[in-house]
Amino acid sequence: MRQAIRVARRGIGSTHPNPRVGAVVLRGREVVASGYHLRAGQAHAEVRALTQAAGLAQGATLVVTLEPCAHFGRTPPCVDAIVRAGVRRVVIGMRDPNPLVDGRGIERLRREGLDVEVGLLESECRALNPPYLKQLETGLPWVTLKAMLSLDGKMASESGESRGLGGEAEQRLAHRLRAESDAVLVGVGTVLADDPLLTVRLARGKTPLRVVLDSTLRTPSEARLLATAEESPVVFATTSRGKSRVREIEAHGASVWVFEPAADGRVPLAPLLLRLAGDGRYAVLVEGGAAVHTAFLREGLADRIAVGIAPVILGGARAPSLAGDLGRSRLSEAIALESLVVRRVGRDLWIEGSIERNGASDV
């Protein structure tokens, strides 16, 4: 199963909206074939592994990270291919909660007389597909907050400068995160300060949907996001109903999504996330700025944090940090991370972790 998990990771950034899945074919203790799902509409991991195994699949064991499908979609049911190949035993990492599957693949395999085991390394298999699983379970996308910080936790200097805070290696990693996401989101403050493109240039993969929180449509007409809207889609989420400004933005090729304002007059985050998930955007990367990060954390809508830390100290009482007032005054109320990954990236330190969901920090 660990090898199937490693194989599944090869599909990172390309399987959307399908989950990442890996499969291996075993004869005794020998792996004779492996496969992973590469792209929606193409062969699933099980079929690729069985095709590679050919006649060696007869009487063999198939190990797969996610329950095989038993329905017709863009491809035929995987269980049919498994049965035809003559596989004797199937080991499944986890049941697929997709209502179209949800135990039907397991039931069909057992009905066909195959020996089926479910739940091997289930937590590791779940970790392959947090966006896919979260949208099925909650209707919301998986949200990662990304930031580059100084040693003293600042996202920018007091004058608003932030470009160059991260080194080249960190920038490549940031672009890889974009390529692995379905949408990248910033606030209008970031657009006004940095005029970002939010495209993927330093990594392999396609540019995700670009989303700007702009409640009053302050984005200037000369912004690079608008200039490239025909090449890479961009959505402006707003509460403004000014028809002339909406038409002006749409004339550049961008889309405008209008929402009823939240209590503070800003774009309501939960309805926006629901619409993104409904649009098939299951992994959302939030790149800031500080007010946007704060809003996601306050509302409990962030799932993962990814921060780079540069070996510099910026200082400045008014310099923006990762988060502002979260309404938490005690250490016991701190937002804690789990499943930490810490590594050196060029001159910088990179830290990633999922937000604990048990309601309290263990700090």
Protein backbone atom coordinates (compact mmCIF):
# COMPACT_ATOMS: atom_id res chain seq x y z
CA MET A 1 0.00 0.00 0.00
CA ARG A 2 2.84 2.42 0.72
CA GLN A 3 4.04 1.94 -2.84
CA ALA A 4 0.52 2.57 -4.16
CA ILE A 5 0.43 5.79 -2.13
CA ARG A 6 3.78 6.88 -3.58
CA VAL A 7 2.55 6.12 -7.10
CA ALA A 8 -0.68 8.08 -6.50
CA ARG A 9 1.33 11.22 -5.69
CA ARG A 10 2.49 11.35 -9.31
CA GLY A 11 -0.98 12.61 -10.15
CA ILE A 12 -0.67 15.73 -7.98
CA GLY A 13 -1.83 18.75 -9.91
CA SER A 14 -3.36 16.88 -12.85
CA THR A 15 -6.32 14.71 -11.74
CA HIS A 16 -8.84 17.48 -10.93
CA PRO A 17 -11.73 17.06 -10.31
CA ASN A 18 -11.01 13.39 -9.71
CA PRO A 19 -9.07 12.13 -6.68
CA ARG A 20 -5.45 10.99 -6.74
CA VAL A 21 -5.33 7.20 -6.80
CA GLY A 22 -2.50 4.70 -7.03
CA ALA A 23 -2.57 0.94 -7.60
CA VAL A 24 -0.07 -1.93 -7.67
CA VAL A 25 -0.43 -5.56 -8.77
CA LEU A 26 1.26 -8.19 -6.58
CA ARG A 27 2.17 -11.79 -7.24
CA GLY A 28 3.29 -13.11 -3.89
CA ARG A 29 5.52 -10.34 -2.54
CA GLU A 30 6.62 -9.14 -5.96
CA VAL A 31 5.20 -5.97 -7.51
CA VAL A 32 4.62 -6.77 -11.17
CA ALA A 33 2.83 -3.58 -12.23
CA SER A 34 1.70 -0.19 -10.98
CA GLY A 35 -0.46 2.66 -12.19
CA TYR A 36 -1.91 5.98 -11.15
CA HIS A 37 -4.75 8.19 -12.30
CA LEU A 38 -3.31 10.98 -14.42
CA ARG A 39 -6.25 13.00 -15.72
CA ALA A 40 -10.06 13.05 -15.64
CA GLY A 41 -11.47 11.12 -18.58
CA GLN A 42 -8.40 8.90 -18.83
CA ALA A 43 -7.91 5.39 -17.44
CA HIS A 44 -8.13 5.03 -13.67
CA ALA A 45 -5.20 3.75 -11.61
CA GLU A 46 -6.52 0.19 -11.37
CA VAL A 47 -6.99 -0.13 -15.13
CA ARG A 48 -3.53 1.26 -15.87
CA ALA A 49 -1.92 -1.18 -13.43
CA LEU A 50 -3.88 -4.15 -14.77
CA THR A 51 -3.08 -3.22 -18.38
CA GLN A 52 0.61 -3.10 -17.50
CA ALA A 53 0.39 -6.46 -15.70
CA ALA A 54 -1.44 -8.14 -18.62
CA GLY A 55 -1.58 -11.92 -18.00
CA LEU A 56 0.25 -11.62 -14.69
CA ALA A 57 -2.91 -10.16 -13.14
CA GLN A 58 -4.60 -13.59 -13.25
CA GLY A 59 -4.78 -14.83 -9.65
CA ALA A 60 -2.86 -11.80 -8.37
CA THR A 61 -3.55 -9.25 -5.62
CA LEU A 62 -4.52 -5.69 -6.53
CA VAL A 63 -3.67 -3.00 -3.97
CA VAL A 64 -5.42 0.34 -4.51
CA THR A 65 -5.61 3.48 -2.39
CA LEU A 66 -9.31 4.22 -3.03
CA GLU A 67 -12.36 2.03 -3.59
CA PRO A 68 -12.75 1.11 -7.29
CA CYS A 69 -15.77 2.62 -9.03
CA ALA A 70 -18.73 0.50 -10.10
CA HIS A 71 -20.55 3.03 -12.27
CA PHE A 72 -20.23 4.40 -15.79
CA GLY A 73 -18.85 7.93 -15.91
CA ARG A 74 -16.31 9.30 -18.36
CA THR A 75 -14.72 5.83 -18.16
CA PRO A 76 -16.23 2.33 -17.66
CA PRO A 77 -16.45 0.80 -14.15
CA CYS A 78 -13.09 -0.27 -12.75
CA VAL A 79 -14.65 -3.29 -11.04
CA ASP A 80 -15.44 -4.75 -14.47
CA ALA A 81 -11.78 -4.54 -15.46
CA ILE A 82 -10.71 -6.10 -12.15
CA VAL A 83 -13.07 -9.04 -12.56
CA ARG A 84 -12.10 -9.56 -16.22
CA ALA A 85 -8.40 -9.57 -15.32
CA GLY A 86 -8.91 -12.54 -12.99
CA VAL A 87 -7.63 -10.80 -9.87
CA ARG A 88 -8.07 -13.00 -6.78
CA ARG A 89 -7.72 -10.47 -3.95
CA VAL A 90 -8.21 -6.69 -3.67
CA VAL A 91 -6.78 -4.58 -0.83
CA ILE A 92 -8.40 -1.12 -0.63
CA GLY A 93 -7.02 1.78 1.39
CA MET A 94 -10.32 3.55 1.96
CA ARG A 95 -13.95 3.55 0.94
CA ASP A 96 -14.86 6.27 -1.57
CA PRO A 97 -17.50 8.60 -0.01
CA ASN A 98 -18.63 9.75 -3.46
CA PRO A 99 -22.38 8.94 -3.54
CA LEU A 100 -21.87 7.28 -6.93
CA VAL A 101 -19.46 4.79 -5.33
CA ASP A 102 -19.82 4.66 -1.51
CA GLY A 103 -19.36 0.91 -0.99
CA ARG A 104 -20.85 -0.24 -4.29
CA GLY A 105 -17.44 -1.17 -5.69
CA ILE A 106 -16.59 -3.22 -2.60
CA GLU A 107 -19.98 -4.94 -2.64
CA ARG A 108 -19.71 -5.81 -6.33
CA LEU A 109 -16.21 -7.28 -5.96
CA ARG A 110 -17.31 -9.46 -3.05
CA ARG A 111 -20.40 -10.54 -4.97
CA GLU A 112 -18.07 -11.68 -7.78
CA GLY A 113 -16.23 -13.90 -5.28
CA LEU A 114 -13.08 -11.81 -4.78
CA ASP A 115 -11.40 -11.56 -1.38
CA VAL A 116 -11.65 -7.86 -0.41
CA GLU A 117 -9.86 -6.10 2.47
CA VAL A 118 -10.66 -2.45 3.28
CA GLY A 119 -8.92 0.12 5.48
CA LEU A 120 -5.20 -0.61 5.14
CA LEU A 121 -3.25 2.61 5.90
CA GLU A 122 -6.54 4.50 5.67
CA SER A 123 -5.25 7.74 7.23
CA GLU A 124 -2.36 7.88 4.76
CA CYS A 125 -4.74 7.21 1.88
CA ARG A 126 -7.09 9.97 3.10
CA ALA A 127 -4.12 12.35 3.16
CA LEU A 128 -3.81 11.96 -0.62
CA ASN A 129 -7.11 13.74 -1.26
CA PRO A 130 -8.13 16.31 1.38
CA PRO A 131 -9.79 18.65 -1.19
CA TYR A 132 -11.81 15.83 -2.78
CA LEU A 133 -12.92 14.47 0.59
CA LYS A 134 -13.75 17.83 2.16
CA GLN A 135 -16.02 18.96 -0.67
CA LEU A 136 -17.86 15.64 -0.53
CA GLU A 137 -18.29 15.82 3.25
CA THR A 138 -19.02 19.56 3.68
CA GLY A 139 -19.64 21.09 0.25
CA LEU A 140 -16.69 23.43 0.84
CA PRO A 141 -13.26 23.44 -0.80
CA TRP A 142 -10.00 22.73 1.03
CA VAL A 143 -8.41 26.08 1.87
CA THR A 144 -4.67 26.65 2.28
CA LEU A 145 -3.38 29.99 3.57
CA LYS A 146 0.02 30.82 2.09
CA ALA A 147 2.33 33.61 3.20
CA MET A 148 5.96 34.68 3.20
CA LEU A 149 7.08 36.08 6.56
CA SER A 150 10.11 37.66 8.16
CA LEU A 151 11.62 36.18 11.33
CA ASP A 152 9.44 38.55 13.35
CA GLY A 153 6.28 37.42 11.55
CA LYS A 154 5.81 40.36 9.17
CA MET A 155 4.37 39.92 5.68
CA ALA A 156 5.68 43.28 4.49
CA SER A 157 7.50 46.35 5.73
CA GLU A 158 5.62 49.31 7.20
CA SER A 159 5.86 50.97 3.78
CA GLY A 160 4.09 47.96 2.23
CA GLU A 161 7.09 46.38 0.46
CA SER A 162 7.02 42.59 0.27
CA ARG A 163 8.56 41.66 -3.09
CA GLY A 164 11.88 39.93 -2.65
CA LEU A 165 11.12 38.76 0.88
CA GLY A 166 11.24 35.16 -0.30
CA GLY A 167 14.21 33.71 -2.16
CA GLU A 168 14.11 32.07 -5.59
CA ALA A 169 13.63 28.57 -4.18
CA GLU A 170 10.66 29.75 -2.10
CA GLN A 171 9.12 31.42 -5.15
CA ARG A 172 9.37 28.17 -7.13
CA LEU A 173 7.66 26.33 -4.28
CA ALA A 174 4.92 28.97 -4.14
CA HIS A 175 4.28 28.54 -7.87
CA ARG A 176 4.10 24.78 -7.39
CA LEU A 177 1.40 25.32 -4.77
CA ARG A 178 -0.53 27.39 -7.30
CA ALA A 179 -0.19 24.66 -9.91
CA GLU A 180 -1.60 22.13 -7.42
CA SER A 181 -4.63 24.34 -6.65
CA ASP A 182 -7.91 24.89 -8.45
CA ALA A 183 -8.15 28.55 -7.46
CA VAL A 184 -5.79 31.17 -6.05
CA LEU A 185 -7.35 34.01 -4.06
CA VAL A 186 -6.18 37.44 -2.91
CA GLY A 187 -7.77 40.58 -1.54
CA VAL A 188 -7.95 43.83 -3.48
CA GLY A 189 -5.33 45.29 -1.14
CA THR A 190 -2.78 42.86 -2.56
CA VAL A 191 -3.81 43.84 -6.10
CA LEU A 192 -3.37 47.55 -5.33
CA ALA A 193 -0.04 47.04 -3.55
CA ASP A 194 1.66 44.44 -5.77
CA ASP A 195 -0.27 44.25 -9.07
CA PRO A 196 0.24 40.45 -9.13
CA LEU A 197 -0.34 38.12 -12.05
CA LEU A 198 -1.09 35.05 -9.88
CA THR A 199 -0.07 32.79 -12.77
CA VAL A 200 2.10 29.66 -12.74
CA ARG A 201 5.46 30.47 -14.27
CA LEU A 202 8.13 28.79 -12.13
CA ALA A 203 6.59 25.31 -11.96
CA ARG A 204 4.96 22.77 -14.26
CA GLY A 205 1.20 22.95 -14.42
CA LYS A 206 -1.58 25.27 -15.46
CA THR A 207 -2.65 28.51 -13.85
CA PRO A 208 -5.66 28.05 -11.53
CA LEU A 209 -8.73 30.25 -11.51
CA ARG A 210 -7.67 33.63 -10.11
CA VAL A 211 -10.06 35.15 -7.58
CA VAL A 212 -10.02 38.68 -6.15
CA LEU A 213 -12.03 39.78 -3.12
CA ASP A 214 -13.04 43.29 -4.14
CA SER A 215 -16.22 44.40 -2.40
CA THR A 216 -16.34 47.83 -4.10
CA LEU A 217 -14.56 46.92 -7.37
CA ARG A 218 -11.51 49.11 -6.73
CA THR A 219 -9.22 47.09 -8.98
CA PRO A 220 -7.74 49.53 -11.52
CA SER A 221 -8.45 48.96 -15.19
CA GLU A 222 -4.71 48.72 -15.92
CA ALA A 223 -4.17 45.88 -13.41
CA ARG A 224 -2.25 42.94 -14.84
CA LEU A 225 -5.00 40.57 -13.70
CA LEU A 226 -7.41 42.31 -16.07
CA ALA A 227 -4.85 42.59 -18.84
CA THR A 228 -4.42 38.79 -18.81
CA ALA A 229 -8.06 37.82 -18.16
CA GLU A 230 -8.50 36.46 -21.69
CA GLU A 231 -5.49 34.15 -21.25
CA SER A 232 -6.11 32.97 -17.67
CA PRO A 233 -9.59 33.23 -16.14
CA VAL A 234 -10.12 35.66 -13.28
CA VAL A 235 -13.16 36.22 -11.06
CA PHE A 236 -13.90 39.34 -9.05
CA ALA A 237 -16.03 38.57 -5.99
CA THR A 238 -17.87 41.70 -4.96
CA THR A 239 -20.88 43.18 -3.19
CA SER A 240 -21.08 46.06 -5.66
CA ARG A 241 -24.01 46.25 -8.04
CA GLY A 242 -22.68 49.20 -10.02
CA LYS A 243 -23.57 48.07 -13.53
CA SER A 244 -21.14 50.32 -15.38
CA ARG A 245 -18.14 49.12 -13.36
CA VAL A 246 -19.21 45.50 -13.66
CA ARG A 247 -19.52 45.89 -17.44
CA GLU A 248 -16.09 47.53 -17.58
CA ILE A 249 -14.47 44.60 -15.80
CA GLU A 250 -16.35 42.04 -17.86
CA ALA A 251 -15.23 43.82 -21.04
CA HIS A 252 -11.66 42.72 -20.18
CA GLY A 253 -12.81 39.08 -20.21
CA ALA A 254 -13.10 38.72 -16.43
CA SER A 255 -16.11 37.39 -14.53
CA VAL A 256 -17.88 39.24 -11.71
CA TRP A 257 -19.67 37.33 -8.96
CA VAL A 258 -21.97 39.54 -6.86
CA PHE A 259 -22.86 38.53 -3.29
CA GLU A 260 -25.04 39.97 -0.57
CA PRO A 261 -22.60 41.71 1.80
CA ALA A 262 -21.58 40.16 5.11
CA ALA A 263 -22.30 42.03 8.35
CA ASP A 264 -19.08 44.03 7.93
CA GLY A 265 -19.96 44.95 4.34
CA ARG A 266 -17.35 42.65 2.83
CA VAL A 267 -17.69 39.69 0.51
CA PRO A 268 -19.08 36.75 2.54
CA LEU A 269 -16.47 34.00 2.48
CA ALA A 270 -18.61 30.89 3.03
CA PRO A 271 -20.99 31.61 0.11
CA LEU A 272 -17.98 32.37 -2.09
CA LEU A 273 -16.36 29.06 -1.15
CA LEU A 274 -19.58 27.18 -1.80
CA ARG A 275 -19.78 28.71 -5.26
CA LEU A 276 -16.15 27.83 -5.97
CA ALA A 277 -16.76 24.23 -4.91
CA GLY A 278 -19.90 24.14 -7.05
CA ASP A 279 -17.71 25.30 -9.94
CA GLY A 280 -15.41 22.32 -9.34
CA ARG A 281 -12.74 24.29 -7.46
CA TYR A 282 -11.95 21.95 -4.58
CA ALA A 283 -8.50 23.27 -3.58
CA VAL A 284 -8.22 27.02 -2.91
CA LEU A 285 -4.90 28.73 -2.21
CA VAL A 286 -5.28 32.02 -0.32
CA GLU A 287 -2.24 34.27 -0.80
CA GLY A 288 -3.39 37.19 1.33
CA GLY A 289 -3.10 39.79 2.40
CA ALA A 290 -3.23 39.93 6.18
CA ALA A 291 -6.88 41.01 6.41
CA VAL A 292 -7.94 38.14 4.16
CA HIS A 293 -5.92 35.58 6.15
CA THR A 294 -7.45 36.95 9.35
CA ALA A 295 -10.98 36.62 7.99
CA PHE A 296 -10.48 33.00 6.95
CA LEU A 297 -8.99 32.10 10.33
CA ARG A 298 -11.66 33.93 12.34
CA GLU A 299 -14.44 32.16 10.45
CA GLY A 300 -12.80 28.74 10.73
CA LEU A 301 -12.63 28.35 6.97
CA ALA A 302 -8.90 27.61 6.64
CA ASP A 303 -7.68 24.00 6.63
CA ARG A 304 -3.94 24.28 6.13
CA ILE A 305 -1.18 26.84 6.60
CA ALA A 306 1.90 27.08 4.36
CA VAL A 307 4.44 29.75 5.30
CA GLY A 308 7.95 30.60 4.27
CA ILE A 309 10.17 32.33 6.81
CA ALA A 310 12.97 34.55 5.51
CA PRO A 311 16.10 35.13 7.65
CA VAL A 312 15.39 38.85 8.03
CA ILE A 313 13.82 41.06 10.70
CA LEU A 314 11.56 43.86 9.43
CA GLY A 315 10.22 45.39 12.64
CA GLY A 316 7.54 48.06 12.55
CA ALA A 317 4.49 48.23 14.79
CA ARG A 318 2.23 48.83 11.80
CA ALA A 319 3.79 46.22 9.50
CA PRO A 320 1.22 43.53 8.59
CA SER A 321 1.58 40.07 10.13
CA LEU A 322 0.08 36.73 9.11
CA ALA A 323 -3.10 37.41 11.09
CA GLY A 324 -4.67 40.27 13.01
CA ASP A 325 -7.32 40.10 15.72
CA LEU A 326 -8.71 36.57 15.85
CA GLY A 327 -10.83 37.08 18.96
CA ARG A 328 -8.57 34.76 20.94
CA SER A 329 -6.92 36.24 24.02
CA ARG A 330 -5.62 33.13 25.81
CA LEU A 331 -2.77 30.79 24.91
CA SER A 332 -5.13 27.84 25.28
CA GLU A 333 -7.23 29.32 22.45
CA ALA A 334 -4.33 29.43 20.00
CA ILE A 335 -4.83 27.89 16.57
CA ALA A 336 -2.51 24.88 16.50
CA LEU A 337 -1.16 22.92 13.56
CA GLU A 338 -0.68 19.19 13.17
CA SER A 339 0.98 16.91 10.61
CA LEU A 340 3.81 19.43 10.34
CA VAL A 341 6.29 19.48 7.48
CA VAL A 342 9.37 21.64 8.11
CA ARG A 343 12.20 22.00 5.61
CA ARG A 344 14.91 24.28 4.34
CA VAL A 345 14.13 25.89 0.97
CA GLY A 346 17.17 27.75 -0.28
CA ARG A 347 17.90 30.44 2.29
CA ASP A 348 14.38 30.25 3.75
CA LEU A 349 12.52 27.93 6.12
CA TRP A 350 9.25 26.41 4.94
CA ILE A 351 6.53 25.19 7.33
CA GLU A 352 3.27 23.49 6.41
CA GLY A 353 0.62 22.02 8.67
CA SER A 354 -3.08 21.26 8.93
CA ILE A 355 -5.20 23.17 11.43
CA GLU A 356 -6.31 21.05 14.39
CA ARG A 357 -10.07 20.53 14.48
CA ASN A 358 -10.47 19.37 18.10
CA GLY A 359 -11.46 22.86 19.23
CA ALA A 360 -8.37 23.60 21.30
CA SER A 361 -4.65 23.90 20.98
CA ASP A 362 -2.30 21.53 22.75
CA VAL A 363 0.33 24.27 23.10
